[in-house]
PDB file of C-alpha atoms in Angstrom:
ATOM      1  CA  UNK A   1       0.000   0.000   0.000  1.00  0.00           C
ATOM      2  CA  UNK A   2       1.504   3.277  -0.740  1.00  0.00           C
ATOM      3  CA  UNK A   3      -0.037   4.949   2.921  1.00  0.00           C
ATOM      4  CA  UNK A   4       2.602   3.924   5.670  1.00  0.00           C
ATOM      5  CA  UNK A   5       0.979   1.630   8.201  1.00  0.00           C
ATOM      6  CA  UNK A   6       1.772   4.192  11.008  1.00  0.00           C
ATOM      7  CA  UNK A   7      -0.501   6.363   9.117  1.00  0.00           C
ATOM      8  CA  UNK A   8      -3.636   4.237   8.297  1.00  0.00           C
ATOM      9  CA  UNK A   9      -2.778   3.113  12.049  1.00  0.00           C
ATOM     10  CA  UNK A  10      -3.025   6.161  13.602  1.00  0.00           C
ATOM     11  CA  UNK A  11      -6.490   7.219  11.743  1.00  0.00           C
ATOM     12  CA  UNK A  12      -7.757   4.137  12.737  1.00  0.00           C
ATOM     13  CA  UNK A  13      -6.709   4.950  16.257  1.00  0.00           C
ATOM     14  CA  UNK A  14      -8.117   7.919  16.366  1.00  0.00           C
ATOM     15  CA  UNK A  15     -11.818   6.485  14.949  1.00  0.00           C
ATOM     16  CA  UNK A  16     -11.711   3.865  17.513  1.00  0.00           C
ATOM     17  CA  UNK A  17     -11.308   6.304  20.610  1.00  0.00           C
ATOM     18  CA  UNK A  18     -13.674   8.608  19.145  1.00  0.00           C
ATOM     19  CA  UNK A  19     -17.187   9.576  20.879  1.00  0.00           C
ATOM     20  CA  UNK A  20     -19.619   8.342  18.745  1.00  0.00           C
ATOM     21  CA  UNK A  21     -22.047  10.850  19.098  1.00  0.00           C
ATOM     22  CA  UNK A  22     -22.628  13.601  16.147  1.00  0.00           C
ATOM     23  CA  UNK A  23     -20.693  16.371  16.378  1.00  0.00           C
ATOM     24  CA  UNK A  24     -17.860  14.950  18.903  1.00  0.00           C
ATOM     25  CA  UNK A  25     -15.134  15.236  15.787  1.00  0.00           C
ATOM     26  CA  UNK A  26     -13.453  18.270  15.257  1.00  0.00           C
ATOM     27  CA  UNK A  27     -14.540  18.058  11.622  1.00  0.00           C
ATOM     28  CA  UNK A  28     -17.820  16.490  11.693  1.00  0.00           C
ATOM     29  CA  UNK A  29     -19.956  19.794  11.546  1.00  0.00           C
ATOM     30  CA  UNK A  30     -23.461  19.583  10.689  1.00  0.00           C
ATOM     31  CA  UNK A  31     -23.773  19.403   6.478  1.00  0.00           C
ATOM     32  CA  UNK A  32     -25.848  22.348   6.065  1.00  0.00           C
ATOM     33  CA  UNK A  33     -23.150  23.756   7.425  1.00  0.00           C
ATOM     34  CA  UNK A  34     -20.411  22.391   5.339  1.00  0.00           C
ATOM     35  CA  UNK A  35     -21.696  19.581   2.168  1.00  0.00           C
ATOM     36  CA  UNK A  36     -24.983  21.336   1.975  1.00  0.00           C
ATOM     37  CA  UNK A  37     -23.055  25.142   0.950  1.00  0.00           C
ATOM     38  CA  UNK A  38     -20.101  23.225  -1.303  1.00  0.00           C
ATOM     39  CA  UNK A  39     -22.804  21.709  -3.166  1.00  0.00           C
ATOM     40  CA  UNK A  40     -24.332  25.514  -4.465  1.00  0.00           C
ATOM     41  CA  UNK A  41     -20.922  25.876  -5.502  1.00  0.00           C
ATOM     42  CA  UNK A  42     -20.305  22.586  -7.176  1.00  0.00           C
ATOM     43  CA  UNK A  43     -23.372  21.252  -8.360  1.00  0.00           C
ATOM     44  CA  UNK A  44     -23.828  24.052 -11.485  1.00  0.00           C
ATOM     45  CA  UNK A  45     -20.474  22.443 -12.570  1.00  0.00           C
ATOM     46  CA  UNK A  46     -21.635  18.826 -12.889  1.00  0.00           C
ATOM     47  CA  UNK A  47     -21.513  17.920 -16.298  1.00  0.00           C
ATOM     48  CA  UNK A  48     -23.580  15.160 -15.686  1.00  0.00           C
ATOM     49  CA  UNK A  49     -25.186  14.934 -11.705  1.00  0.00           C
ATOM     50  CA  UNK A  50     -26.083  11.085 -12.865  1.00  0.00           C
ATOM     51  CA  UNK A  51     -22.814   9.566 -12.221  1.00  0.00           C
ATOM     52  CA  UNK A  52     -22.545   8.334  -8.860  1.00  0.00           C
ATOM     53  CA  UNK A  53     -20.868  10.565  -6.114  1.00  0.00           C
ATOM     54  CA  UNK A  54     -17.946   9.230  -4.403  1.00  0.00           C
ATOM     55  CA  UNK A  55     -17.340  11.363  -0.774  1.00  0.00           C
ATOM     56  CA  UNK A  56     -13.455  10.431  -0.806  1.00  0.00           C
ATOM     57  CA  UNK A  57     -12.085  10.725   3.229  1.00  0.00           C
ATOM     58  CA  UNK A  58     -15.679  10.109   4.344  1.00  0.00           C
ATOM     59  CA  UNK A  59     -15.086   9.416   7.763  1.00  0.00           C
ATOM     60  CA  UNK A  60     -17.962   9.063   9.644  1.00  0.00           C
ATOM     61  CA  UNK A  61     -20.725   9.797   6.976  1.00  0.00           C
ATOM     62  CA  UNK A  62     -22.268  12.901   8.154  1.00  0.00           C
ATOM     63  CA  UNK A  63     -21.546  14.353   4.569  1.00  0.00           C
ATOM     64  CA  UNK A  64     -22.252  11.747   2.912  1.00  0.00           C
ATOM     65  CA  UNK A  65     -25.458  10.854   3.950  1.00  0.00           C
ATOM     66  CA  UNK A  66     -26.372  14.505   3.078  1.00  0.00           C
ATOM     67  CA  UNK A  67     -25.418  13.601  -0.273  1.00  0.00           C
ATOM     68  CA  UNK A  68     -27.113  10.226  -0.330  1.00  0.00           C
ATOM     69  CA  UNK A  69     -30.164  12.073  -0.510  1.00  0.00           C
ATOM     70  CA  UNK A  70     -29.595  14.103  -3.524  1.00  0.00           C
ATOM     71  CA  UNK A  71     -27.763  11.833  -5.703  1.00  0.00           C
ATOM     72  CA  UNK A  72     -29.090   9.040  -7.034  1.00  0.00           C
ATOM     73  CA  UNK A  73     -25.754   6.811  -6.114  1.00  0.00           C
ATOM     74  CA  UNK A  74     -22.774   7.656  -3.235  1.00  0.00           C
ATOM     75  CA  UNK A  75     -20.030   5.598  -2.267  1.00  0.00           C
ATOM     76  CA  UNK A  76     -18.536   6.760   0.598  1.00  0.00           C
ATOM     77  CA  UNK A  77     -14.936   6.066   0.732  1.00  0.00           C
ATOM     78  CA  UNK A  78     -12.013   6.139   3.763  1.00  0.00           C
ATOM     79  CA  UNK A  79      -8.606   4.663   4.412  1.00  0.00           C
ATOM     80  CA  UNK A  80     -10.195   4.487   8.165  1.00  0.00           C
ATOM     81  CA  UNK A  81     -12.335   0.573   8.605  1.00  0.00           C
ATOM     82  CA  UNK A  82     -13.302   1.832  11.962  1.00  0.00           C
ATOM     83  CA  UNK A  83     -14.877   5.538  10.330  1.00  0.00           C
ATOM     84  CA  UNK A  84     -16.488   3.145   7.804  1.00  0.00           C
ATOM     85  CA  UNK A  85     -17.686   1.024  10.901  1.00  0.00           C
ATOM     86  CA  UNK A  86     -19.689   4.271  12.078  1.00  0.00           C
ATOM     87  CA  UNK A  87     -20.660   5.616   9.002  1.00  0.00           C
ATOM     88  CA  UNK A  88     -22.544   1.736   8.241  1.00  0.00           C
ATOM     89  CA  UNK A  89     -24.005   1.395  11.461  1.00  0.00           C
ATOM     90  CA  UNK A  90     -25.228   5.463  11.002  1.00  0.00           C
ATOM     91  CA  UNK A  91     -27.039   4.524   7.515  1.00  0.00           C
ATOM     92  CA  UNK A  92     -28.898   1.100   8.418  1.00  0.00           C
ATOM     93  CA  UNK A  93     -31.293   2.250   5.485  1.00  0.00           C
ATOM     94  CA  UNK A  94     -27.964   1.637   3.393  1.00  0.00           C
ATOM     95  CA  UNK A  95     -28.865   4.878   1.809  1.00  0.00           C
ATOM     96  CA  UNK A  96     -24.785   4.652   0.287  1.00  0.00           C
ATOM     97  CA  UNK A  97     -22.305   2.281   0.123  1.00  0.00           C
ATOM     98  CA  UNK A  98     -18.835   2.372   1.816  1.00  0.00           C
ATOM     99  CA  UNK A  99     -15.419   1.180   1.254  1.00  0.00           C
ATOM    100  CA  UNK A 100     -11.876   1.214   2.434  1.00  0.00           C
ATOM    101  CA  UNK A 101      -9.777   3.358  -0.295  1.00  0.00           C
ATOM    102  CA  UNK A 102      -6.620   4.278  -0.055  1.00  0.00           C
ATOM    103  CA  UNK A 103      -6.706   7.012  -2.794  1.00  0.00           C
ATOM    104  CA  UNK A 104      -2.701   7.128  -2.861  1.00  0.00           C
ATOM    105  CA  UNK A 105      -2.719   3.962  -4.508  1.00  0.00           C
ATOM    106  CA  UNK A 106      -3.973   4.674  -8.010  1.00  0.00           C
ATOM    107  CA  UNK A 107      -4.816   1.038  -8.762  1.00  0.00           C
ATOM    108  CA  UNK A 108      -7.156   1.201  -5.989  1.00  0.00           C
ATOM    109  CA  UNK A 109      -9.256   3.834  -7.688  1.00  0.00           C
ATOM    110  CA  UNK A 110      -9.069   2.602 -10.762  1.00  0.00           C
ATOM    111  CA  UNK A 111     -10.405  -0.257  -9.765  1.00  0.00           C
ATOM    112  CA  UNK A 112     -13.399   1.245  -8.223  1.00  0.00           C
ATOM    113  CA  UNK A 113     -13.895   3.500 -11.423  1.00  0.00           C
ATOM    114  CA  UNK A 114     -14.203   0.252 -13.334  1.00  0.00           C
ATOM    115  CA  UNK A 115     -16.770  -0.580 -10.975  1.00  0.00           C
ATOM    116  CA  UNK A 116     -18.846   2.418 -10.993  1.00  0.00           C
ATOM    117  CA  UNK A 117     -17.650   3.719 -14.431  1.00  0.00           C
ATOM    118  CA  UNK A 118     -16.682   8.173 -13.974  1.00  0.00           C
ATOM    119  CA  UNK A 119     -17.351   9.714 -11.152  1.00  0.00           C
ATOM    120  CA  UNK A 120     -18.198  12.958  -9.638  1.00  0.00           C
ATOM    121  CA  UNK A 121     -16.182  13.558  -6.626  1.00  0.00           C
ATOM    122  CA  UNK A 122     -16.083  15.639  -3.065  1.00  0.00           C
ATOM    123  CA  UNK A 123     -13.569  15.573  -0.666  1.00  0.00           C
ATOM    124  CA  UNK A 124     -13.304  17.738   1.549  1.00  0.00           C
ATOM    125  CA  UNK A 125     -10.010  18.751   3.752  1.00  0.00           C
ATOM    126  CA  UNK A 126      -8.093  15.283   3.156  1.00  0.00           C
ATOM    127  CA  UNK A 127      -4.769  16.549   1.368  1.00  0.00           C
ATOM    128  CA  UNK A 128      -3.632  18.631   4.272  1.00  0.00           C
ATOM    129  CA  UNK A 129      -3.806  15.830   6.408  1.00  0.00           C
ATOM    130  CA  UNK A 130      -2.000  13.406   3.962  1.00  0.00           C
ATOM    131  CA  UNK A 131       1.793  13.224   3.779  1.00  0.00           C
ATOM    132  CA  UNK A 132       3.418  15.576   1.413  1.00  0.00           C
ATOM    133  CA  UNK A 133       4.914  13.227  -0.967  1.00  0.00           C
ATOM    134  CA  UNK A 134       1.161  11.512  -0.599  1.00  0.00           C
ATOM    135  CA  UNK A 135      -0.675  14.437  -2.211  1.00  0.00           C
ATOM    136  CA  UNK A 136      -0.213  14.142  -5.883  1.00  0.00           C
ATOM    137  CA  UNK A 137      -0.474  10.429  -5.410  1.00  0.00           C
ATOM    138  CA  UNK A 138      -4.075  11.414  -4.271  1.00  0.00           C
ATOM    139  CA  UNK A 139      -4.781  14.126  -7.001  1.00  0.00           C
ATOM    140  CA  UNK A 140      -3.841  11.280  -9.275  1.00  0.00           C
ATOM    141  CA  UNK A 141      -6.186   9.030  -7.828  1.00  0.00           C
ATOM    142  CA  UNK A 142      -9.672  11.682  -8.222  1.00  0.00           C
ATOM    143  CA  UNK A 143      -7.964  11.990 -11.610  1.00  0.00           C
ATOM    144  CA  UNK A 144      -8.901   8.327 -12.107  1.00  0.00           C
ATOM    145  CA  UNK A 145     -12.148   8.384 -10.445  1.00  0.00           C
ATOM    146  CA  UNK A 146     -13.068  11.342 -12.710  1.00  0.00           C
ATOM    147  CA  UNK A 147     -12.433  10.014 -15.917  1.00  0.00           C
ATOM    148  CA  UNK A 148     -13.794  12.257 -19.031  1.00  0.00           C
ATOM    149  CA  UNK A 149     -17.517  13.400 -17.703  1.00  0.00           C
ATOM    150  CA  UNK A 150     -16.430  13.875 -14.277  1.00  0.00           C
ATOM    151  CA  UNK A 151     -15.658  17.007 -11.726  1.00  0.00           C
ATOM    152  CA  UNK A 152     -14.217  16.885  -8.233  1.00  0.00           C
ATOM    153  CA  UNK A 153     -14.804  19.501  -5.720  1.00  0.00           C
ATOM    154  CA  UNK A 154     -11.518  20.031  -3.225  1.00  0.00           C
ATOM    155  CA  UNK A 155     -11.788  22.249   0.009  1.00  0.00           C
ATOM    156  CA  UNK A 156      -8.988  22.145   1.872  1.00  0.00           C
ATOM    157  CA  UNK A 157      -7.697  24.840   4.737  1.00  0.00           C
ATOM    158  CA  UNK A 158      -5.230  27.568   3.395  1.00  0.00           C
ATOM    159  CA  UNK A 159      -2.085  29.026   4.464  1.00  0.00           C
ATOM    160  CA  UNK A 160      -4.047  31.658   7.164  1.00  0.00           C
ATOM    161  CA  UNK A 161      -5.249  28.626   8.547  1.00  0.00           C
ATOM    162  CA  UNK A 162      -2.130  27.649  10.345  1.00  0.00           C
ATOM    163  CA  UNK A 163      -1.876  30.320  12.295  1.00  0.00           C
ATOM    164  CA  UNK A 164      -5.085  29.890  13.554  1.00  0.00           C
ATOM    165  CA  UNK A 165      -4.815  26.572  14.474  1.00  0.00           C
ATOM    166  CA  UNK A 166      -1.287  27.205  15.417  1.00  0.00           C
ATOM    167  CA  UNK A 167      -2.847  29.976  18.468  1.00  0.00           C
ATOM    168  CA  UNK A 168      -5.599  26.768  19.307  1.00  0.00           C
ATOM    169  CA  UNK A 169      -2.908  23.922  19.865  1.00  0.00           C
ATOM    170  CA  UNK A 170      -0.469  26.627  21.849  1.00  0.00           C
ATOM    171  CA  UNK A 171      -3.115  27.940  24.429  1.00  0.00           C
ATOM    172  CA  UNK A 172      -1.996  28.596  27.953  1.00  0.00           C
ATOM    173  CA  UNK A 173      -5.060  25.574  28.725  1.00  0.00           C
ATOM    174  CA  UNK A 174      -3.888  23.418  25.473  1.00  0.00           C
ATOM    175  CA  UNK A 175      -5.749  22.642  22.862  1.00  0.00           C
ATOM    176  CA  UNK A 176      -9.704  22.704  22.896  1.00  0.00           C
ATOM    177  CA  UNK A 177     -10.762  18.980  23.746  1.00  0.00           C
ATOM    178  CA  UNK A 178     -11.420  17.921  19.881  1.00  0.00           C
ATOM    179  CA  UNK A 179      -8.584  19.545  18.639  1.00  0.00           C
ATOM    180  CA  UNK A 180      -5.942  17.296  21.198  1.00  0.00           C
ATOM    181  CA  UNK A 181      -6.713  13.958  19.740  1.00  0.00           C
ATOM    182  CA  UNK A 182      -6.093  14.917  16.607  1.00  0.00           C
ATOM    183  CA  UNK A 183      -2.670  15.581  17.583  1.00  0.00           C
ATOM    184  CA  UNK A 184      -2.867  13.028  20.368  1.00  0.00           C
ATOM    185  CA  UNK A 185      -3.202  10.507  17.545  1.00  0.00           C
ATOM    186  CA  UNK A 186      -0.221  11.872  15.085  1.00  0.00           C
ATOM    187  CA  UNK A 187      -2.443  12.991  12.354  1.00  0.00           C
ATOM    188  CA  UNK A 188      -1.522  16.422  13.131  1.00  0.00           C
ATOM    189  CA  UNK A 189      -2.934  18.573   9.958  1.00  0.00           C
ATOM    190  CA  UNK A 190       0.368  19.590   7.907  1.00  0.00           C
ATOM    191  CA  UNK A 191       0.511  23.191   6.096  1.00  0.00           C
ATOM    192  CA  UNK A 192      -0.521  22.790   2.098  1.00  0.00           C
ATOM    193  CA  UNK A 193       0.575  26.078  -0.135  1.00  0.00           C
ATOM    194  CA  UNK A 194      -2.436  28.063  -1.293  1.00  0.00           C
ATOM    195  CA  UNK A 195      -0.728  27.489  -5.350  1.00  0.00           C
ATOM    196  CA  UNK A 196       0.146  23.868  -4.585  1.00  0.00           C
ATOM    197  CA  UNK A 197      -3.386  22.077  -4.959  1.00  0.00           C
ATOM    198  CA  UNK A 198      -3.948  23.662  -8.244  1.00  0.00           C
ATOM    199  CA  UNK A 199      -1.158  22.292  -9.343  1.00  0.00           C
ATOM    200  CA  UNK A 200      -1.691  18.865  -7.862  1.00  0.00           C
ATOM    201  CA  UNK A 201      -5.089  19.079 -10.273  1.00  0.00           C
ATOM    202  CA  UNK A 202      -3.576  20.353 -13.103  1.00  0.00           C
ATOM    203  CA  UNK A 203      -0.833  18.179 -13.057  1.00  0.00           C
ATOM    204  CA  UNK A 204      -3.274  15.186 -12.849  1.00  0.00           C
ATOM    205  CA  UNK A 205      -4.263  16.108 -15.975  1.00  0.00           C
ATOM    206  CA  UNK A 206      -7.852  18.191 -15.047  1.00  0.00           C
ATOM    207  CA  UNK A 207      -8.936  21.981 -15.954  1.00  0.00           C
ATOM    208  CA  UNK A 208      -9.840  24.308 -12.520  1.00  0.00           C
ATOM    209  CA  UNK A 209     -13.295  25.413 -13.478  1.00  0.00           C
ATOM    210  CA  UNK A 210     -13.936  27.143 -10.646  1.00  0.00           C
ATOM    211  CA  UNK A 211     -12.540  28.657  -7.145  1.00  0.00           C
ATOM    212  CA  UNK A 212     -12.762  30.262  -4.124  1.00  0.00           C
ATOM    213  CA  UNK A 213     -12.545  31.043  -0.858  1.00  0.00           C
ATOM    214  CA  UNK A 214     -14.489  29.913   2.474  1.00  0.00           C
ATOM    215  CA  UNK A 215     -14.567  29.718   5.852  1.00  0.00           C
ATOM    216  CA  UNK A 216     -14.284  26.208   6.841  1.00  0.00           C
ATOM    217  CA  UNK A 217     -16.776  25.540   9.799  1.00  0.00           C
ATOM    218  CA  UNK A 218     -15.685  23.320  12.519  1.00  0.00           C
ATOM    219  CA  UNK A 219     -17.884  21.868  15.793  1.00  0.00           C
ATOM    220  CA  UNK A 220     -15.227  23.451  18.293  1.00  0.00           C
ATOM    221  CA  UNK A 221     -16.397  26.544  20.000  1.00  0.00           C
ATOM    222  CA  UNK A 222     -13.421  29.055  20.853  1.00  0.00           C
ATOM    223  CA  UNK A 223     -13.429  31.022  24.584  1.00  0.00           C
ATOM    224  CA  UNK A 224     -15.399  33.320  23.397  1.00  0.00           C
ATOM    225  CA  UNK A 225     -17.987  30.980  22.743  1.00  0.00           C
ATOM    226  CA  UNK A 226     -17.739  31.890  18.868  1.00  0.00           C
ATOM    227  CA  UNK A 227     -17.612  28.361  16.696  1.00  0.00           C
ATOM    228  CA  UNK A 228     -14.175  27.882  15.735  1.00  0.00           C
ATOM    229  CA  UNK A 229     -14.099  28.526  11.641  1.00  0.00           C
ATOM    230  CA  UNK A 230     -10.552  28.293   9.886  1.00  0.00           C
ATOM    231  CA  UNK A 231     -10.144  29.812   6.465  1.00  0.00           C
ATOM    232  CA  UNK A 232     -10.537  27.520   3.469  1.00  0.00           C
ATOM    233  CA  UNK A 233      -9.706  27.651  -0.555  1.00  0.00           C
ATOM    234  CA  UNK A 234     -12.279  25.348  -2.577  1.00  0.00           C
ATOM    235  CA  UNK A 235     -11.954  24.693  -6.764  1.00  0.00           C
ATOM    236  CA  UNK A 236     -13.836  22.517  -8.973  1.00  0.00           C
ATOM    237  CA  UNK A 237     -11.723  20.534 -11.410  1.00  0.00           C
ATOM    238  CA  UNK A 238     -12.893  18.434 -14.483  1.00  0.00           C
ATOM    239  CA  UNK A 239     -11.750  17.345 -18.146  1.00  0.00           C
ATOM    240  CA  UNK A 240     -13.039  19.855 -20.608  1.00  0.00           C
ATOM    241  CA  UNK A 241     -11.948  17.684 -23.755  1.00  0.00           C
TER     242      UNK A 241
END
């Protein structure tokens, strides 16, 4: 496998300590919150909202059981067997179906793109947490999934997040309690270059059709007792011939 085992054994770790209850991740903020406000932006880009929708670092399934209702099929996809654990046992209607991916491996997702043919594709704040030399790997890998009719929506944090998050992990108190076990557990987000993820896309062969910025809303709640929202760059990629 091209993830290190300390890797897919720390994110599997970290799912198996987790509170179960919604909300308890750092991440795992409501979808009309997160999913449900990508989607205005990425849905007018779909060339073709049939194909199925593949929600690639699904963890849990919050997100994509928001999308299992609007999309006719959603595979929900995670390096993490324990996040897939929760994310089944959270959809007993089987509304989507789940597997374990590791999207650095290329032949894994071509393998699921000759299951499910081209695919349409969110992910959402998964390259900053891979290794660097991991991240075109990945890019690769939606590249694949994509194929000709597809488009992938990336959001992932940008360089003013660190700072942020930075001033979060160094409080006098430590970190707030669903920040530390993210760090606890070794996954520690790394810092990806506002330029870099174009790159990673273009590089993979696809077009940026679209991009912005946004704040990325967490379910941590600062001092304050303002929600905890780190800034975020999203883009829409596809093949345009």
């Amino acid at each position: 496998m091209s993830v290190t085992s300390r890797y897919r054994e720390a994110w599997e770790g970290f799912w198996r300590a987790a509170p179960e209850e919604q909300g308890a991740v750092f991440w795992d903020a409501e979808p009309t919150l997160t999913v449900g406000i990508h989607l205005g932006l990425f849905e007018p880009h779909l060339a073709d909202p049939s194909l199925a929708m593949v929600d690639l670092g699904c963890g849990n399934g919050t997100q994509t059981r928001f999308l299992a209702d609007r999309f006719r099929r959603v595979v929900g996809a995670d390096l993490s067997a324990a996040a897939l654990d929760r994310a089944q046992h959270a959809d007993p209607a089987g509304q989507a179906t789940y597997r374990v991916l590791d999207a650095v491996e290329k032949s894994e997702t071509e393998t699921l793109h000759a299951e499910i043919g081209d695919a349409n594709v969110y992910m959402r704040g998964v390259l900053h947490q891979a290794e660097p030399e991991d991240r075109q790997p990945m890019v690769d890998g939606i590249a694949a999934l994509v194929g000709e009719r597809g488009r992938v929506f990336l959001v992932e944090l940008s360089e003013a997040a660190k700072p942020v998050l930075l001033g979060l992990a160094q409080s006098p108190t430590g970190p707030p309690a669903k920040l530390a076990p993210i760090f606890q557990h070794g996954i520690a987000p790394g810092e990806v270059a506002d330029d870099a993820v174009p790159e990673y896309v273009r590089t993979a062969g696809l077009t940026v059709l679209a991009g912005g910025e946004l704040p990325l809303t967490t379910t941590e709640f600062g001092p304050d007792g303002d929600r905890i929202v780190l800034p975020s760059k999203w883009l829409v990629a596809g093949r345009t011939s």
